[in-house]
XYZ file of C-alpha atoms in Angstrom:
500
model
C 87.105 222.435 186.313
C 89.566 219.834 185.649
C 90.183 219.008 181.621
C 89.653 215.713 180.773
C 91.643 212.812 180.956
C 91.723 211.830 177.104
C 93.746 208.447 176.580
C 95.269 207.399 173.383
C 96.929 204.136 171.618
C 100.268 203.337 172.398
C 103.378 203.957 170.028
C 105.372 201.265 169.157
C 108.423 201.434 166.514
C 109.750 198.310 165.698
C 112.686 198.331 163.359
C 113.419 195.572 161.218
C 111.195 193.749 158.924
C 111.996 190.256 158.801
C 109.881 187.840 160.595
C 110.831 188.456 163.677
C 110.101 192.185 163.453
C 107.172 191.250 161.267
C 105.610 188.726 164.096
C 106.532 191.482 166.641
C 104.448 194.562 165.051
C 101.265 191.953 164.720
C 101.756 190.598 168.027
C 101.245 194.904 169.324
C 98.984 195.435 166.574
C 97.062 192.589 167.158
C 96.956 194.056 171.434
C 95.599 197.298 170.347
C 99.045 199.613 169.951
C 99.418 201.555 167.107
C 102.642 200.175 165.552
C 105.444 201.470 163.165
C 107.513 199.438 160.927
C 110.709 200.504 159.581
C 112.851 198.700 157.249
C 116.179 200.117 155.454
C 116.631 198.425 152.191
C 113.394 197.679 149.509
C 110.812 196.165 149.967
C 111.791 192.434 149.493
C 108.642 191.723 147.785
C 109.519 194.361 144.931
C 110.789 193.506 141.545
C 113.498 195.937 141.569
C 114.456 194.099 145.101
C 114.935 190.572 143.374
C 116.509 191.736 140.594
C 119.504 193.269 142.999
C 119.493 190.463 145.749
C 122.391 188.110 146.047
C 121.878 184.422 147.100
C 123.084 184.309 150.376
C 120.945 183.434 153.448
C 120.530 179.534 153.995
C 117.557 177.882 154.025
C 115.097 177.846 156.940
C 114.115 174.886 158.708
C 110.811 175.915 160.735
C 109.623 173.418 163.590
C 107.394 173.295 167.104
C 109.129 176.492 168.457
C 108.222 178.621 165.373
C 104.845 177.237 164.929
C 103.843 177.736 168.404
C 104.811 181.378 167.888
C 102.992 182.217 165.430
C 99.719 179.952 166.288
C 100.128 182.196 169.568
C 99.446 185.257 167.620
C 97.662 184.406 165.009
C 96.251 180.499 164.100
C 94.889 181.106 160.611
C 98.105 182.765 159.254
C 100.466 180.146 160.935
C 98.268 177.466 159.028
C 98.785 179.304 155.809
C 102.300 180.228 156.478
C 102.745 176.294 156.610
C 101.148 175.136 153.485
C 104.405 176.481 151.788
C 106.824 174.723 153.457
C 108.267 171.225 152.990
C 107.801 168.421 156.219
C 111.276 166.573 156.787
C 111.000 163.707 158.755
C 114.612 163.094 158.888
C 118.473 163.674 158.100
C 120.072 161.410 154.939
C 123.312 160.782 155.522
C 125.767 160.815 152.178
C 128.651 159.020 152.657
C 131.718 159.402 150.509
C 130.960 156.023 149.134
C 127.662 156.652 147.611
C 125.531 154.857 150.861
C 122.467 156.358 152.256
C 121.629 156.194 155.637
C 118.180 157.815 156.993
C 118.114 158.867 160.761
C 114.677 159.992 161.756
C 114.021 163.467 163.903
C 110.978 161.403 166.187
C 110.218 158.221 167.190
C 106.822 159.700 166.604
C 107.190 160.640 163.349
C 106.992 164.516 163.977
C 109.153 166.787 161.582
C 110.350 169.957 160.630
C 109.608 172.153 157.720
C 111.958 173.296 154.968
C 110.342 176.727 153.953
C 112.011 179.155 151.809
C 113.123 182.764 153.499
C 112.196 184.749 151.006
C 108.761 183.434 150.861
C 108.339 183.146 154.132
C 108.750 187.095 154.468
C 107.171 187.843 151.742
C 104.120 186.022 153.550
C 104.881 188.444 156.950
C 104.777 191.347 155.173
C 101.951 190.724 153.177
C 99.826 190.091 156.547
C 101.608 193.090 158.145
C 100.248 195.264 155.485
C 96.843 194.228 155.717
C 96.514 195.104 159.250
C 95.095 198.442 160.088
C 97.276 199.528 162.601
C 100.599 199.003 161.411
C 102.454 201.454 158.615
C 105.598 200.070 156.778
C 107.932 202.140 155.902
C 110.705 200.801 153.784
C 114.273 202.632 152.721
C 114.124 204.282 155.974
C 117.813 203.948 158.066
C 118.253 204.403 162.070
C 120.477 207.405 162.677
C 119.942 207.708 166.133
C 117.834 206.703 168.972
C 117.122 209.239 171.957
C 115.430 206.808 174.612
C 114.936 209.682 177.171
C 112.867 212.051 174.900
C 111.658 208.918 172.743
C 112.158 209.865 169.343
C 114.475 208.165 166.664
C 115.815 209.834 164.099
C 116.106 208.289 160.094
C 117.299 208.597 157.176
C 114.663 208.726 154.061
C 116.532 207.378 151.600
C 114.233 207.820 148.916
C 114.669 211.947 149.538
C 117.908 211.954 151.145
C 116.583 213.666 154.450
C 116.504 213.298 157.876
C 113.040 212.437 159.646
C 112.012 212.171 163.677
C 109.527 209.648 164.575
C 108.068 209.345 168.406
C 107.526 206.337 170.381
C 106.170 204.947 173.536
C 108.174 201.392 172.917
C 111.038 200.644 170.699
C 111.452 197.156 169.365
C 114.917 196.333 167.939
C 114.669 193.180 165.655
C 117.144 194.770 163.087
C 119.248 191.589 163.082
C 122.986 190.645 164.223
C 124.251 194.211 163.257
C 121.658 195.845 165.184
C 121.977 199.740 164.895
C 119.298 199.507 167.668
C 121.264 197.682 170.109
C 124.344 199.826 169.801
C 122.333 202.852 170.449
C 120.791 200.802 173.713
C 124.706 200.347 174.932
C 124.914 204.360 175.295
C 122.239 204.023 178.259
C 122.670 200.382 179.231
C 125.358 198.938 180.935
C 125.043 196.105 178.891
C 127.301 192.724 178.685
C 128.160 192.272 175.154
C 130.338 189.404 173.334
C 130.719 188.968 169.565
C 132.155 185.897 168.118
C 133.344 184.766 164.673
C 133.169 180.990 164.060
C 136.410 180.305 161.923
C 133.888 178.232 159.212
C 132.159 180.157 156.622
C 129.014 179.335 154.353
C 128.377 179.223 150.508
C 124.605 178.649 148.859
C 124.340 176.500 145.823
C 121.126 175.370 143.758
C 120.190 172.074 142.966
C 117.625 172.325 140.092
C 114.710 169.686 139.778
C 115.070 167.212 137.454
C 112.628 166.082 135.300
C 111.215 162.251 133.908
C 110.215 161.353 130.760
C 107.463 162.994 130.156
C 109.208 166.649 131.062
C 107.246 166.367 134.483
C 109.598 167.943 137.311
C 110.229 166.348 139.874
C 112.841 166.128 143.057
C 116.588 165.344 142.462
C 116.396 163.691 146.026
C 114.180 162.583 148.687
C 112.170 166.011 149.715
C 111.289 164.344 152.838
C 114.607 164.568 155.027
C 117.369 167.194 155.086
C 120.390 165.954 152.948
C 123.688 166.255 154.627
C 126.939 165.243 153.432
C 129.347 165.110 156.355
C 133.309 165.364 156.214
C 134.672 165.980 159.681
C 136.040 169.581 159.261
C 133.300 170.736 156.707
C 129.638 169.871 155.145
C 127.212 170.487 152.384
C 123.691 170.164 153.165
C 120.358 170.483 151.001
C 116.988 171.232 151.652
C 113.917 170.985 149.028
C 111.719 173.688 148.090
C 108.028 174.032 146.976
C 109.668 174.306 142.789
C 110.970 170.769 143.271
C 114.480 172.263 143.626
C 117.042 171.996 147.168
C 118.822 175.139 148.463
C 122.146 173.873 149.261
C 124.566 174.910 151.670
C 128.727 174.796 151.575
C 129.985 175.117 155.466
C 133.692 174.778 155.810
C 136.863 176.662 157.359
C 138.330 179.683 156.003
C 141.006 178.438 155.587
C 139.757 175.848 153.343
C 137.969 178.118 151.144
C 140.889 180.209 150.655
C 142.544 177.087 149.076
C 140.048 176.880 146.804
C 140.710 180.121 144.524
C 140.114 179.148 140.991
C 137.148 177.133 139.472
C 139.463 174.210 138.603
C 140.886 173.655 141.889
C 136.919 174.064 143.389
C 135.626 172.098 141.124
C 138.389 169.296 141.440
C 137.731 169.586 145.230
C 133.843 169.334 145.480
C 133.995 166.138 142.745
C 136.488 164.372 145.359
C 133.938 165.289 148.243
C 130.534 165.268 147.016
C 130.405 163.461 143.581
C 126.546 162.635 144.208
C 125.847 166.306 145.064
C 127.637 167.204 141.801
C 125.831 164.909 139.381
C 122.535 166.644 140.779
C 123.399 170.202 140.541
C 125.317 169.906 137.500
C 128.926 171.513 136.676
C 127.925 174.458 135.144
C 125.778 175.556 137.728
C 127.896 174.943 140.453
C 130.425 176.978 139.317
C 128.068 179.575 138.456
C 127.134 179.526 141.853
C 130.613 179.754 143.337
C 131.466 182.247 141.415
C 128.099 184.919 141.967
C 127.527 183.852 145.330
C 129.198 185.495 148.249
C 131.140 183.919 151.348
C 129.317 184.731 153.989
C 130.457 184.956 157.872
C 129.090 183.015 160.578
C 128.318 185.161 164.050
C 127.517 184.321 167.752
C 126.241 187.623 169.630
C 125.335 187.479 173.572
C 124.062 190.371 175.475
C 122.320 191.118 178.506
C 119.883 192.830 179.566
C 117.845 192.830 176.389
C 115.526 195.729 177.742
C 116.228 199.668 178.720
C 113.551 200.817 181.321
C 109.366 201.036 179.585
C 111.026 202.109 176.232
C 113.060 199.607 174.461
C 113.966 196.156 174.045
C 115.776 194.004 171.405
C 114.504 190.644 169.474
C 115.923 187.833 167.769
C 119.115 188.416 166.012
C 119.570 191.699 167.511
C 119.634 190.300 170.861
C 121.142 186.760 170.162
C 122.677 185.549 166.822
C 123.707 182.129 166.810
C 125.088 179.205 164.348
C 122.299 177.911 162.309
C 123.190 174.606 163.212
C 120.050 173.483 164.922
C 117.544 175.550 162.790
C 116.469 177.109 166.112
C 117.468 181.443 165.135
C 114.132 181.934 163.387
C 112.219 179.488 165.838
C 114.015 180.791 168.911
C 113.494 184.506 167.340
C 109.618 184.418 167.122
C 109.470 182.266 170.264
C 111.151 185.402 172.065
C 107.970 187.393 170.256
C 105.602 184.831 172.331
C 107.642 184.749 175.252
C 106.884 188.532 175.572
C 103.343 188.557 174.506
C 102.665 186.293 177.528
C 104.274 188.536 179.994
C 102.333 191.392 178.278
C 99.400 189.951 179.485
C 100.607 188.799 182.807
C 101.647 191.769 183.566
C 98.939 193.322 182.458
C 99.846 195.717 180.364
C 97.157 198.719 178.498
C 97.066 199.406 175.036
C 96.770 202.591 175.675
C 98.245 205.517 177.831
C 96.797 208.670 179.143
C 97.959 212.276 177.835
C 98.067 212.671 181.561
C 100.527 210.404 182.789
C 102.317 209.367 179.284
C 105.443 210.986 180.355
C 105.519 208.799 183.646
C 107.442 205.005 183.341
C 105.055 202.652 183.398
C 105.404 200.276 185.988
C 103.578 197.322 184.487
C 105.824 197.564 180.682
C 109.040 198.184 183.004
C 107.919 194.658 184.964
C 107.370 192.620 182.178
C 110.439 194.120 179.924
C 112.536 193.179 183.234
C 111.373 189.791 183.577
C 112.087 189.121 179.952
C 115.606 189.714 180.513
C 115.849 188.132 183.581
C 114.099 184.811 182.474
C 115.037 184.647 178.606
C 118.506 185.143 179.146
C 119.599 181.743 180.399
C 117.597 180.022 177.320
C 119.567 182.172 175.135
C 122.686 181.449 175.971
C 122.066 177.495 176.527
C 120.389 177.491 172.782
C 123.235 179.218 171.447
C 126.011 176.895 172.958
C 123.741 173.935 171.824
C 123.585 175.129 168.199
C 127.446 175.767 168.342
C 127.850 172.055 169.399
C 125.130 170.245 167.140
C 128.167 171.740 164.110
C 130.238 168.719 165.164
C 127.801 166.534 165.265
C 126.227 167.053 162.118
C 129.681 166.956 160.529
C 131.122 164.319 161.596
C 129.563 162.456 164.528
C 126.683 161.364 162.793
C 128.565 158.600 160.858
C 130.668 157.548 163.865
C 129.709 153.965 165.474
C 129.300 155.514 169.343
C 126.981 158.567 168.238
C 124.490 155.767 166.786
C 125.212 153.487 169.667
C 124.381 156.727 171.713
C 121.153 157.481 169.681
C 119.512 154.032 169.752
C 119.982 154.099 173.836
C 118.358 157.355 173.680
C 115.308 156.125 171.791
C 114.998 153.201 173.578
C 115.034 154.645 176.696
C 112.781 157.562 175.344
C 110.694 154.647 174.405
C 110.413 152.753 177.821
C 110.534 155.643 180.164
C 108.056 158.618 178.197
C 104.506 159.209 177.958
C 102.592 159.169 174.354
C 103.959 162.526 173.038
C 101.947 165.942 173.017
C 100.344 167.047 169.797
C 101.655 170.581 168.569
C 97.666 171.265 168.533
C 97.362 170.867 172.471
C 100.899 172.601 172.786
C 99.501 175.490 171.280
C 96.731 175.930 172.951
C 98.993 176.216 175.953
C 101.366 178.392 174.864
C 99.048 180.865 173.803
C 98.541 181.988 177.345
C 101.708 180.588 179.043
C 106.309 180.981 179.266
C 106.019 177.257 179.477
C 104.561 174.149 180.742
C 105.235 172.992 184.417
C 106.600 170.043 185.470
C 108.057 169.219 182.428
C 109.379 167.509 180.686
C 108.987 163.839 182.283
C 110.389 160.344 181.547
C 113.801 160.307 179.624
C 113.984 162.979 176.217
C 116.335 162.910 173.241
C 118.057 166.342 173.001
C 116.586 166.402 169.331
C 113.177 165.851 170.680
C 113.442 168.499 173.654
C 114.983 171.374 171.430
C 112.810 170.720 168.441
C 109.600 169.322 169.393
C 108.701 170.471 172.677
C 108.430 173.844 172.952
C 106.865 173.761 176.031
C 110.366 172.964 177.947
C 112.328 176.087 177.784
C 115.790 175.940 176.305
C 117.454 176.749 179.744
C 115.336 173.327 181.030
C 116.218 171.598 178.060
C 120.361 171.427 178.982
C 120.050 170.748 182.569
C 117.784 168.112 181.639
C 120.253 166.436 179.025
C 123.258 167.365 181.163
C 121.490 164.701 184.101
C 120.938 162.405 182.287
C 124.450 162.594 180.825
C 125.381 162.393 184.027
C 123.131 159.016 184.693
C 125.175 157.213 181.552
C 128.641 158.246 183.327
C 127.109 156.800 186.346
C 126.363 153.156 184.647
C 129.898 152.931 184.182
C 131.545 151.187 180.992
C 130.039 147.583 181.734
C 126.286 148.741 182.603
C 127.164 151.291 179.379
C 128.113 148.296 177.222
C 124.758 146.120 178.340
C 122.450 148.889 177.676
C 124.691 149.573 174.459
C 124.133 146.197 173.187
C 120.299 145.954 174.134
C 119.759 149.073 171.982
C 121.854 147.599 169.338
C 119.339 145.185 169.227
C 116.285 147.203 169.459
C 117.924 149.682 166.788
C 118.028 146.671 164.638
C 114.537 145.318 165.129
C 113.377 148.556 164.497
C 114.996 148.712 161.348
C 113.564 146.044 159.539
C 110.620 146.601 161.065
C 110.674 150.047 159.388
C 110.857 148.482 156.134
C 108.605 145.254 156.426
């Protein structure tokens, strides 16, 4: 008599507990797999944790993308996750001069959310936790990954000893330095390209003020991202829930090398960004520059992102790019939805026979395949859009063509498009879909197709812009000029009419 065929739940490790690994391990969980998560420093949500931690990861800016990622997997905790952040309907521009200019995100008044990291993966971790079939593990460091016999081997750090844990799937979301994608390269032939941007980053503070009563209250408008643009570097705010804005120093290396002693800094950031220094005060933004680190900013490409039925990597670990759209943590857990949906097109179990678990399966090895095939191309054409959107957020925003440029765009977004989609009936699609079809339709601002419609892939998203690029060049200077000086008008009319 033949024993019985006795089936069991699926293994999955993922490694890396930020919310991208976080989203990951519910989106298996949440399938039926029995999931693993490993982390290798505290647990963030720990005292001893935020005691130690160093200011030094900027601000996140949360929109469609992200949302629809997480609605995907779970609606309830998407709508919680959100009641902590901040809505941002636009960029103020600081000039040198003390002038304010507001440029809106959306014609339709759509925004994105300012939402603090920290809190925000505090909030993962506290769902991951609650769910019954995922373990954390924190303090726990890859050593070594052995794809072929599925086991990965740590480091406890709590005991100082060595530990083997088995898998069916490995999930690498362990970030830019991924230990998980450098153990992939031994078995992959994998393109790879690293690249250091020659600007690096600085967080400040800007505490709330307060009126005279002692009530706090913002030290700028909390609805739009502050920037303060000065061609070859920038210093940007966003608000928090405590009434106070994370801010953020970008500028060369070189620059900052110049600026070596508090005097000179402080000399150089008054001659900048006066109005920025009145708000955060000079005693805390030296504190600031002198406790918080320099840190680097990375691009990372690779390809393929998967290694047979047993491994593939997420987010950062796959694709690290300039934070200069707000698009790594929304493009991260939109490559967790991406591969849900091919989970379920492809069809595949939860669980996996004692008979046949040492077999590929065909089904995993489909849908990990046409991840790579069909994400790549929206990686790269997000990454060389974020790398681009620097410049114009640091200088071309104040020049006279890139308004010219962005009234033509609404007005023509305005004459040509449809009433917009709600995020409610986008999710609803996405939940079950890569993407819409036949989209998107009528003429799109870039801002509008990278941030608020997740429904056109990335990839989609430049060849769009790039023809219609191409239709401006084909106007020619004096069609260019008439359709330059009808949205001049419009741009006006629009402007009082904003403030009527």
């Amino acid at each position: 008599m033949s024993s019985p065929n006795i089936s069991r739940k699926r293994r999955a490790t993922v490694i890396g507990a930020g919310p991208v690994g976080c989203l990951a391990a519910l989106m298996l969980a949440k399938r039926g797999w029995e999931v693993s998560l490993y982390e290798g420093p505290l647990d963030p949500r720990s005292s001893l944790f935020k005691s130690t931690a160093k200011q030094r990861s900027i601000n996140l800016a949360i929109s469609h993308r992200g949302i629809a990622a997480m609605h995907a997997i779970d609606g309830s905790m998407a709508q919680r996750f959100m009641q902590t952040a901040i809505p941002m309907k636009g960029r103020m521009i600081h000039h040198l001069d003390g002038k304010l200019y507001s440029q809106l995100y959306d014609r339709d008044g759509q925004c994105i959310n300012s939402i603090d990291r920290a809190l925000l993966n505090e909030n993962f971790l506290d769902q991951v936790s609650a769910s019954e079939n995922i373990r954390v593990f924190f303090r726990h460091k890859v050593q070594a990954v052995d794809f072929e016999s599925k086991n990965i081997t740590f480091e406890n750090m709590n005991t100082s000893r060595n530990t083997t844990a088995s898998f069916d799937f490995c999930v690498g979301a362990d970030g830019s330095y991924s230990v998980v994608r450098r153990q992939l390269m031994r078995v992959v032939r994998m393109d790879y390209q690293q690249e250091y941007i020659k600007h690096e980053y600085i967080e400040f503070k800007m505490p709330a003020s307060q009126d005279n009563e002692g009530h706090l209250n913002f030290a700028l408008d909390p609805s739009h991202l502050h920037i303060w643009p000065r061609r070859s570097y920038m210093f940007i705010a966003l608000p928090n829930q405590d009434h106070t804005f994370t801010c953020t120093l970008f500028a060369p290396s070189e620059e900052l090398d110049r600026l070596d002693t508090q005097n000179i800094f402080l000399n150089w950031f008054k001659s900048n960004f006066p109005d920025a220094l009145q708000a955060i005060g000079e005693k805390n933004l030296i504190n600031d520059f002198t406790h918080n680190p320099r840190s680097p900013l990375i691009c990372t490409k690779s390809n393929p992102y998967h290694y047979k039925d047993r491994a593939i990597l997420l987010g950062d670990a796959a694709h690290s790019m300039v934070p200069f759209y707000g698009q790594g943590l929304n493009c991260g857990l939109e490559d967790v939805r991406i591969l849900d949906v091919l989970l379920s097109q492809e069809s595949v179990m939860s669980t996996v026979s004692e008979r046949t678990e040492d077999r590929e399966d065909e089904r995993l090895m489909r849908a990990l395949s046409r991840y790579s095939q069909e994400r790549h191309k929206d990686l790269v054409a997000i990454t060389e859009l974020a790398m681009a959107n620097y410049v114009e957020m640091r200088h071309l925003v104040t020049t006279p063509i890139y308004l010219a440029r962005k009234a033509l765009d609404n007005l023509l977004y305005t004459l040509s498009s449809t009433q917009y989609r709600p995020l409610s009936y986008l999710n609803m699609l996405l939940s079950t879909e890569l993407y819409a079809e036949n989209e998107p339709r009528g003429w799109l601002p870039l801002y509008t197709l990278v941030t608020f419609r997740p429904d056109v892939s990335y990839d989609t998203v430049r060849r769009t812009v790039a023809r219609q690029s191409a239709i401006l060049t084909g106007v020619g200077y004096v069609g260019a000029a008439v359709l330059l000086g009808v949205a001049g008008v419009w741009m006006s009319y629009a402007t009082r009419s904003r403030y009527r």
